Amino acid sequence: MDAFLYRNPQRKSNDREILSPKGLISTILTGIQLIEKHNRLGVSQKCAWRTFMDIQHDPLLLQQTILQHKRQGKTIGFVPTMGALHAGHTSLMDIARPLCDILICSIYVNPLQFAPTEDLSTYPHTPELDHHMCREHGVDIVLRPSTLYHPLHNTRVEVHELTNGLCGASRPSHFAGVTTVVARLFGLVQPDVAVFGEKDFQQLAVIRRMTEDLAMPIQIIGGPIVRDESGLALSSRNAYLTPTDKQRALSLSRTLQYIQQTIQNNGGCASVADLLQQARTMLDVDSLDYLEIVNPVTLRPLDRVDGAARALVAAKVGKPRLIDNLDVSIDSPSPII
Ligand code: AMP
């Protein structure tokens, strides 16, 4: 019966509203049509019924629901997002879906990770499309709270060192905001597995560190970057790009590819400083925040590449600040010239 209940976000109480008889009949008919469609496509009934997705606005009610699921031995998968969903986000849902019984996606633009000068108030907002995409990718429950924090919230979770460089250098309070919200979300959702994108490579490293340091029993999985056909990494902030700036933004991925190709062609890199100097000339951006090659675990800058390495870039192109990165490792290092 729960599938036919929904909660009206306008209401102050935590009660759920029951659909009117007309709404209930229409919901059942839609369900039957979906099951017929899924049967034609060979999708299982279990999966078809997943199209009845719950949208929960109250984090503590979600926590209670999840506790019930966990008591029944169900496993929980989790994909945290800030909404304005695209194929990068849904790729993470597709990774998580077969790994859990109940898949939760949170949609919450976390004020703690935005500096006063950043785009919190104008962050893209596409709730209807977001819900549709979640439903299409097998999400069971969307958590869309108006706030995640208790009015007396007074705890910060911070990872040191890993957050000093790269994005942390120009956004000093950003990662403490990220780890604080992710730690709280983990407490609410209690996932067995959580999937984050490699698009935010530093964020993924920081969350892995936090999860390990705080002994959280959660498997963290990194999902590969999803790009459009031109190579631009998908991002909610691409919505701010003008057509001209979109063309210029392609210089980010092309520069990273140039670095990767040069390293591969030379069997490594004896001088990262020289390579980066050359690569910087390819960038068509308004202001470069950083272009670096780092150790993918410690995120410390490398002088030379003779094994695992990641190239990362952040720059403003028109209105948005964009980030991208690429694996530039070499598997079997040969003598570097
Ligand atoms: P966001 O909504 O920007 O906070 O992103 C939510 C999650 O989606 C994060 O784990 C991001 O790393 C991931 N993500 C964003 N863009 C992409 C992309 N193009 N490919 C893969 N994952 C992505």
Short mmCIF file of C-alpha atoms and ligand atoms in Angstrom, two decimals:
data_model
loop_
_atom_site.label_atom_id
_atom_site.label_comp_id
_atom_site.label_asym_id
_atom_site.label_seq_id
_atom_site.Cartn_x
_atom_site.Cartn_y
_atom_site.Cartn_z
CA MET A 1 0.00 0.00 0.00
CA ASP A 2 2.92 2.28 0.71
CA ALA A 3 3.49 2.71 -3.03
CA PHE A 4 0.24 4.67 -3.28
CA LEU A 5 1.08 7.13 -0.57
CA TYR A 6 2.99 10.30 -1.00
CA ARG A 7 3.91 13.24 1.15
CA ASN A 8 3.00 16.77 0.20
CA PRO A 9 6.06 19.02 0.73
CA GLN A 10 3.75 22.00 1.38
CA ARG A 11 2.42 20.36 4.53
CA LYS A 12 4.07 21.14 7.82
CA SER A 13 3.35 17.79 9.49
CA ASN A 14 5.15 14.58 8.67
CA ASP A 15 1.88 12.87 7.69
CA ARG A 16 1.63 11.36 4.27
CA GLU A 17 -1.41 12.11 2.17
CA ILE A 18 -3.49 9.37 0.62
CA LEU A 19 -4.26 9.78 -3.07
CA SER A 20 -7.86 10.56 -4.05
CA PRO A 21 -9.81 7.59 -5.52
CA LYS A 22 -9.33 9.13 -9.01
CA GLY A 23 -5.58 9.57 -8.42
CA LEU A 24 -5.35 6.03 -7.06
CA ILE A 25 -7.08 4.53 -10.13
CA SER A 26 -4.88 6.59 -12.46
CA THR A 27 -1.77 5.43 -10.57
CA ILE A 28 -2.85 1.77 -10.81
CA LEU A 29 -3.56 2.11 -14.55
CA THR A 30 -0.17 3.74 -15.13
CA GLY A 31 1.41 0.90 -13.16
CA ILE A 32 -0.34 -1.75 -15.27
CA GLN A 33 0.77 0.00 -18.47
CA LEU A 34 4.34 0.16 -17.17
CA ILE A 35 4.33 -3.52 -16.25
CA GLU A 36 3.05 -4.41 -19.72
CA LYS A 37 5.77 -2.22 -21.24
CA HIS A 38 8.45 -3.76 -19.01
CA ASN A 39 7.18 -7.27 -19.89
CA ARG A 40 7.56 -6.42 -23.57
CA LEU A 41 11.08 -5.16 -22.90
CA GLY A 42 11.90 -8.19 -20.77
CA VAL A 43 12.35 -6.16 -17.57
CA SER A 44 11.53 -8.05 -14.35
CA GLN A 45 8.36 -7.31 -12.35
CA LYS A 46 10.50 -6.35 -9.38
CA CYS A 47 12.16 -3.72 -11.52
CA ALA A 48 8.84 -2.56 -13.00
CA TRP A 49 7.39 -1.88 -9.56
CA ARG A 50 10.45 0.20 -8.78
CA THR A 51 8.88 2.87 -10.98
CA PHE A 52 6.84 3.66 -7.85
CA MET A 53 9.51 5.76 -6.32
CA ASP A 54 9.12 7.42 -2.96
CA ILE A 55 10.12 11.05 -2.55
CA GLN A 56 10.98 11.74 1.05
CA HIS A 57 11.45 15.27 2.35
CA ASP A 58 12.09 14.40 5.97
CA PRO A 59 15.59 12.98 6.64
CA LEU A 60 14.64 11.46 9.99
CA LEU A 61 11.61 9.66 8.54
CA LEU A 62 13.88 8.31 5.82
CA GLN A 63 16.27 7.08 8.51
CA GLN A 64 13.40 5.19 10.21
CA THR A 65 12.32 3.61 6.92
CA ILE A 66 15.89 2.54 6.21
CA LEU A 67 16.29 1.06 9.68
CA GLN A 68 13.22 -1.09 8.98
CA HIS A 69 14.70 -2.24 5.68
CA LYS A 70 18.01 -3.03 7.35
CA ARG A 71 16.27 -5.06 10.09
CA GLN A 72 14.83 -7.18 7.28
CA GLY A 73 18.36 -7.78 6.02
CA LYS A 74 18.09 -5.46 2.99
CA THR A 75 21.22 -3.77 1.68
CA ILE A 76 21.26 -0.04 0.98
CA GLY A 77 22.94 1.73 -1.94
CA PHE A 78 23.41 5.48 -1.98
CA VAL A 79 24.13 8.17 -4.58
CA PRO A 80 24.35 11.69 -3.12
CA THR A 81 23.80 14.59 -5.55
CA MET A 82 22.93 18.26 -5.69
CA GLY A 83 20.29 17.76 -8.40
CA ALA A 84 20.13 19.18 -11.94
CA LEU A 85 20.80 15.57 -12.83
CA HIS A 86 22.46 14.39 -16.04
CA ALA A 87 23.90 11.17 -17.44
CA GLY A 88 26.94 11.48 -15.13
CA HIS A 89 24.67 11.18 -12.10
CA THR A 90 22.56 8.37 -13.57
CA SER A 91 25.72 6.40 -14.41
CA LEU A 92 26.37 6.28 -10.64
CA MET A 93 22.82 5.00 -10.05
CA ASP A 94 23.41 2.31 -12.68
CA ILE A 95 26.58 1.24 -10.84
CA ALA A 96 24.83 1.15 -7.46
CA ARG A 97 21.55 -0.50 -8.62
CA PRO A 98 22.74 -4.11 -8.95
CA LEU A 99 24.78 -3.85 -5.73
CA CYS A 100 21.90 -3.22 -3.32
CA ASP A 101 18.26 -3.99 -2.51
CA ILE A 102 17.19 -0.41 -1.84
CA LEU A 103 18.71 2.47 -3.80
CA ILE A 104 18.58 5.94 -2.29
CA CYS A 105 19.48 9.14 -4.14
CA SER A 106 19.73 12.38 -2.21
CA ILE A 107 19.17 15.72 -3.90
CA TYR A 108 20.38 18.51 -1.69
CA VAL A 109 22.32 21.67 -2.48
CA ASN A 110 24.46 21.86 0.62
CA PRO A 111 25.04 25.47 1.70
CA LEU A 112 28.03 24.47 3.84
CA GLN A 113 30.18 23.72 0.80
CA PHE A 114 29.56 27.06 -0.93
CA ALA A 115 31.54 30.21 -0.11
CA PRO A 116 29.46 33.44 0.08
CA THR A 117 30.84 34.46 -3.35
CA GLU A 118 29.81 31.18 -5.03
CA ASP A 119 26.67 30.15 -6.94
CA LEU A 120 24.50 28.65 -4.16
CA SER A 121 21.46 30.87 -4.89
CA THR A 122 21.61 30.32 -8.66
CA TYR A 123 22.53 26.62 -8.66
CA PRO A 124 20.46 24.90 -11.42
CA HIS A 125 17.19 23.40 -10.17
CA THR A 126 15.25 20.83 -12.28
CA PRO A 127 13.15 18.80 -9.79
CA GLU A 128 10.67 17.21 -12.23
CA LEU A 129 13.39 16.01 -14.58
CA ASP A 130 15.49 14.83 -11.62
CA HIS A 131 12.64 12.66 -10.32
CA HIS A 132 12.02 11.26 -13.78
CA MET A 133 15.71 10.34 -14.19
CA CYS A 134 15.85 8.74 -10.74
CA ARG A 135 12.76 6.68 -11.54
CA GLU A 136 14.19 5.59 -14.89
CA HIS A 137 17.40 4.44 -13.22
CA GLY A 138 15.79 2.32 -10.53
CA VAL A 139 16.01 4.63 -7.51
CA ASP A 140 13.65 3.48 -4.75
CA ILE A 141 13.69 6.57 -2.58
CA VAL A 142 14.73 10.14 -3.37
CA LEU A 143 15.69 12.18 -0.33
CA ARG A 144 14.96 15.83 -1.14
CA PRO A 145 15.04 17.72 2.16
CA SER A 146 14.60 21.47 2.49
CA THR A 147 17.38 21.28 5.06
CA LEU A 148 19.52 18.47 6.40
CA TYR A 149 20.70 20.18 9.54
CA HIS A 150 19.13 20.58 12.96
CA PRO A 151 18.91 24.28 13.94
CA LEU A 152 21.50 23.61 16.67
CA HIS A 153 23.84 21.68 14.37
CA ASN A 154 27.35 22.34 15.63
CA THR A 155 29.65 19.66 14.22
CA ARG A 156 32.18 19.84 11.41
CA VAL A 157 33.91 16.84 9.89
CA GLU A 158 37.25 17.74 8.32
CA VAL A 159 39.86 15.79 6.43
CA HIS A 160 43.27 17.47 6.51
CA GLU A 161 46.17 17.46 4.06
CA LEU A 162 44.23 15.93 1.14
CA THR A 163 42.07 19.07 1.17
CA ASN A 164 44.93 21.58 1.15
CA GLY A 165 45.81 21.58 -2.56
CA LEU A 166 43.90 21.55 -5.87
CA CYS A 167 40.31 22.79 -5.29
CA GLY A 168 41.00 23.16 -1.56
CA ALA A 169 43.54 25.93 -2.22
CA SER A 170 41.00 28.30 -3.82
CA ARG A 171 37.95 26.97 -1.93
CA PRO A 172 39.28 26.69 1.64
CA SER A 173 36.00 25.80 3.37
CA HIS A 174 34.58 23.65 0.58
CA PHE A 175 35.72 20.18 1.60
CA ALA A 176 34.81 20.62 5.25
CA GLY A 177 31.30 21.39 3.96
CA VAL A 178 31.37 18.28 1.77
CA THR A 179 32.61 15.91 4.47
CA THR A 180 30.20 17.35 7.03
CA VAL A 181 27.19 16.81 4.77
CA VAL A 182 28.34 13.40 3.53
CA ALA A 183 29.00 12.21 7.11
CA ARG A 184 25.50 13.34 8.11
CA LEU A 185 23.97 11.72 5.02
CA PHE A 186 25.83 8.50 5.79
CA GLY A 187 24.40 8.60 9.33
CA LEU A 188 20.88 9.06 7.98
CA VAL A 189 21.03 6.63 5.05
CA GLN A 190 23.41 4.05 6.57
CA PRO A 191 24.44 2.77 3.16
CA ASP A 192 26.33 -0.46 2.59
CA VAL A 193 27.65 0.99 -0.63
CA ALA A 194 27.93 4.61 -1.83
CA VAL A 195 28.92 5.70 -5.33
CA PHE A 196 30.71 8.97 -6.13
CA GLY A 197 31.98 10.25 -9.48
CA GLU A 198 35.63 10.46 -10.44
CA LYS A 199 34.63 13.78 -12.01
CA ASP A 200 35.19 15.23 -8.50
CA PHE A 201 38.41 13.30 -8.08
CA GLN A 202 39.65 15.14 -5.00
CA GLN A 203 36.23 14.81 -3.36
CA LEU A 204 36.29 11.05 -3.96
CA ALA A 205 39.76 10.76 -2.38
CA VAL A 206 38.65 12.86 0.60
CA ILE A 207 35.49 10.78 1.16
CA ARG A 208 37.45 7.54 0.93
CA ARG A 209 39.83 8.92 3.61
CA MET A 210 36.99 10.09 5.87
CA THR A 211 35.15 6.77 5.60
CA GLU A 212 38.29 4.85 6.47
CA ASP A 213 39.43 7.22 9.24
CA LEU A 214 36.01 7.16 10.94
CA ALA A 215 35.67 3.37 10.45
CA MET A 216 32.39 3.76 8.61
CA PRO A 217 31.34 0.32 7.30
CA ILE A 218 30.58 1.62 3.82
CA GLN A 219 32.06 0.52 0.52
CA ILE A 220 32.97 3.61 -1.51
CA ILE A 221 32.92 3.12 -5.27
CA GLY A 222 34.24 5.61 -7.83
CA GLY A 223 32.34 5.93 -11.12
CA PRO A 224 34.15 6.94 -14.34
CA ILE A 225 33.61 10.42 -15.77
CA VAL A 226 30.76 10.65 -18.28
CA ARG A 227 31.43 13.05 -21.18
CA ASP A 228 29.36 14.36 -24.05
CA GLU A 229 30.24 13.39 -27.62
CA SER A 230 32.69 16.31 -27.87
CA GLY A 231 34.61 15.20 -24.77
CA LEU A 232 33.27 17.80 -22.34
CA ALA A 233 32.77 16.28 -18.88
CA LEU A 234 29.07 16.49 -18.00
CA SER A 235 28.38 18.92 -15.19
CA SER A 236 25.27 20.63 -13.83
CA ARG A 237 27.23 23.87 -14.21
CA ASN A 238 27.58 23.36 -18.00
CA ALA A 239 24.07 24.88 -18.08
CA TYR A 240 25.74 28.27 -17.50
CA LEU A 241 27.94 27.97 -20.63
CA THR A 242 27.14 30.02 -23.74
CA PRO A 243 27.67 28.14 -27.04
CA THR A 244 31.02 29.96 -27.54
CA ASP A 245 32.16 29.19 -24.00
CA LYS A 246 31.15 25.57 -24.49
CA GLN A 247 33.58 25.36 -27.41
CA ARG A 248 36.30 27.00 -25.29
CA ALA A 249 35.55 24.61 -22.41
CA LEU A 250 36.58 21.72 -24.65
CA SER A 251 40.17 22.93 -24.24
CA LEU A 252 40.10 21.41 -20.73
CA SER A 253 39.59 17.81 -21.84
CA ARG A 254 41.82 18.30 -24.89
CA THR A 255 44.67 19.56 -22.71
CA LEU A 256 44.31 16.56 -20.41
CA GLN A 257 44.31 14.23 -23.41
CA TYR A 258 47.46 15.92 -24.71
CA ILE A 259 49.15 15.31 -21.36
CA GLN A 260 48.04 11.67 -21.35
CA GLN A 261 49.19 11.12 -24.93
CA THR A 262 52.57 12.78 -24.35
CA ILE A 263 53.22 10.67 -21.24
CA GLN A 264 52.21 7.48 -23.04
CA ASN A 265 54.29 8.28 -26.12
CA ASN A 266 57.37 8.93 -23.97
CA GLY A 267 56.83 6.00 -21.58
CA GLY A 268 56.58 8.52 -18.71
CA CYS A 269 57.59 12.10 -18.04
CA ALA A 270 60.93 13.31 -16.70
CA SER A 271 59.80 16.88 -16.08
CA VAL A 272 56.20 17.49 -15.13
CA ALA A 273 56.94 21.23 -14.86
CA ASP A 274 57.99 21.39 -18.54
CA LEU A 275 55.02 19.31 -19.70
CA LEU A 276 52.55 21.46 -17.75
CA GLN A 277 54.09 24.67 -19.09
CA GLN A 278 53.54 23.39 -22.62
CA ALA A 279 50.04 22.11 -21.86
CA ARG A 280 48.91 25.41 -20.30
CA THR A 281 49.27 27.13 -23.69
CA MET A 282 46.45 24.91 -25.03
CA LEU A 283 43.89 26.15 -22.51
CA ASP A 284 41.35 28.69 -23.75
CA VAL A 285 39.93 29.80 -20.39
CA ASP A 286 39.24 33.06 -18.58
CA SER A 287 41.21 32.19 -15.47
CA LEU A 288 43.12 29.04 -14.70
CA ASP A 289 42.82 27.85 -11.12
CA TYR A 290 45.23 24.91 -11.49
CA LEU A 291 46.61 22.37 -13.90
CA GLU A 292 48.52 19.69 -12.01
CA ILE A 293 49.71 16.11 -12.15
CA VAL A 294 49.45 14.37 -8.79
CA ASN A 295 49.76 11.03 -7.07
CA PRO A 296 46.16 9.69 -7.28
CA VAL A 297 46.09 8.55 -3.64
CA THR A 298 48.00 11.26 -1.75
CA LEU A 299 47.11 14.01 -4.27
CA ARG A 300 50.66 15.36 -3.83
CA PRO A 301 52.11 16.99 -6.98
CA LEU A 302 54.56 14.83 -8.91
CA ASP A 303 57.88 16.03 -10.36
CA ARG A 304 57.99 13.13 -12.81
CA VAL A 305 55.62 10.41 -13.97
CA ASP A 306 56.85 6.84 -13.76
CA GLY A 307 53.74 5.05 -12.47
CA ALA A 308 50.33 6.05 -11.16
CA ALA A 309 49.40 9.67 -11.90
CA ARG A 310 46.33 11.84 -12.38
CA ALA A 311 46.16 15.13 -14.28
CA LEU A 312 43.60 17.60 -12.94
CA VAL A 313 42.43 20.99 -14.13
CA ALA A 314 40.11 23.70 -12.80
CA ALA A 315 39.34 26.92 -14.62
CA LYS A 316 36.70 29.55 -15.14
CA VAL A 317 35.22 29.56 -18.62
CA GLY A 318 32.71 32.40 -18.92
CA LYS A 319 30.46 32.17 -15.86
CA PRO A 320 31.13 28.71 -14.43
CA ARG A 321 34.21 27.27 -12.81
CA LEU A 322 34.76 23.86 -14.41
CA ILE A 323 36.83 20.90 -13.30
CA ASP A 324 38.08 17.84 -15.15
CA ASN A 325 40.70 15.13 -14.72
CA LEU A 326 42.24 12.14 -16.47
CA ASP A 327 44.25 9.08 -15.55
CA VAL A 328 47.75 9.69 -16.98
CA SER A 329 49.41 6.67 -15.36
CA ILE A 330 51.82 4.43 -17.16
CA ASP A 331 51.54 0.72 -16.36
CA SER A 332 55.00 -0.53 -17.16
CA PRO A 333 57.44 2.34 -16.91
CA SER A 334 60.31 2.31 -19.35
CA PRO A 335 63.44 4.42 -18.79
CA ILE A 336 62.35 8.06 -18.91
CA ILE A 337 64.25 10.41 -21.15
P1 AMP B 1 26.96 16.94 -7.84
O1 AMP B 1 25.48 16.90 -8.07
O2 AMP B 1 27.67 17.84 -8.78
O3 AMP B 1 27.31 17.17 -6.39
O4 AMP B 1 27.49 15.49 -8.18
C1 AMP B 1 26.96 14.36 -7.54
C2 AMP B 1 27.81 13.17 -7.90
O5 AMP B 1 27.81 12.99 -9.32
C3 AMP B 1 29.28 13.35 -7.48
O6 AMP B 1 29.75 12.12 -6.96
C4 AMP B 1 29.95 13.72 -8.78
O7 AMP B 1 31.31 13.36 -8.82
C5 AMP B 1 29.14 12.88 -9.76
N1 AMP B 1 29.26 13.42 -11.13
C6 AMP B 1 29.03 14.68 -11.54
N2 AMP B 1 29.31 14.80 -12.85
C7 AMP B 1 29.73 13.59 -13.28
C8 AMP B 1 30.19 13.06 -14.53
N3 AMP B 1 30.26 13.82 -15.62
N4 AMP B 1 30.55 11.78 -14.59
C9 AMP B 1 30.49 10.98 -13.49
N5 AMP B 1 30.08 11.40 -12.27
C10 AMP B 1 29.70 12.70 -12.16
#
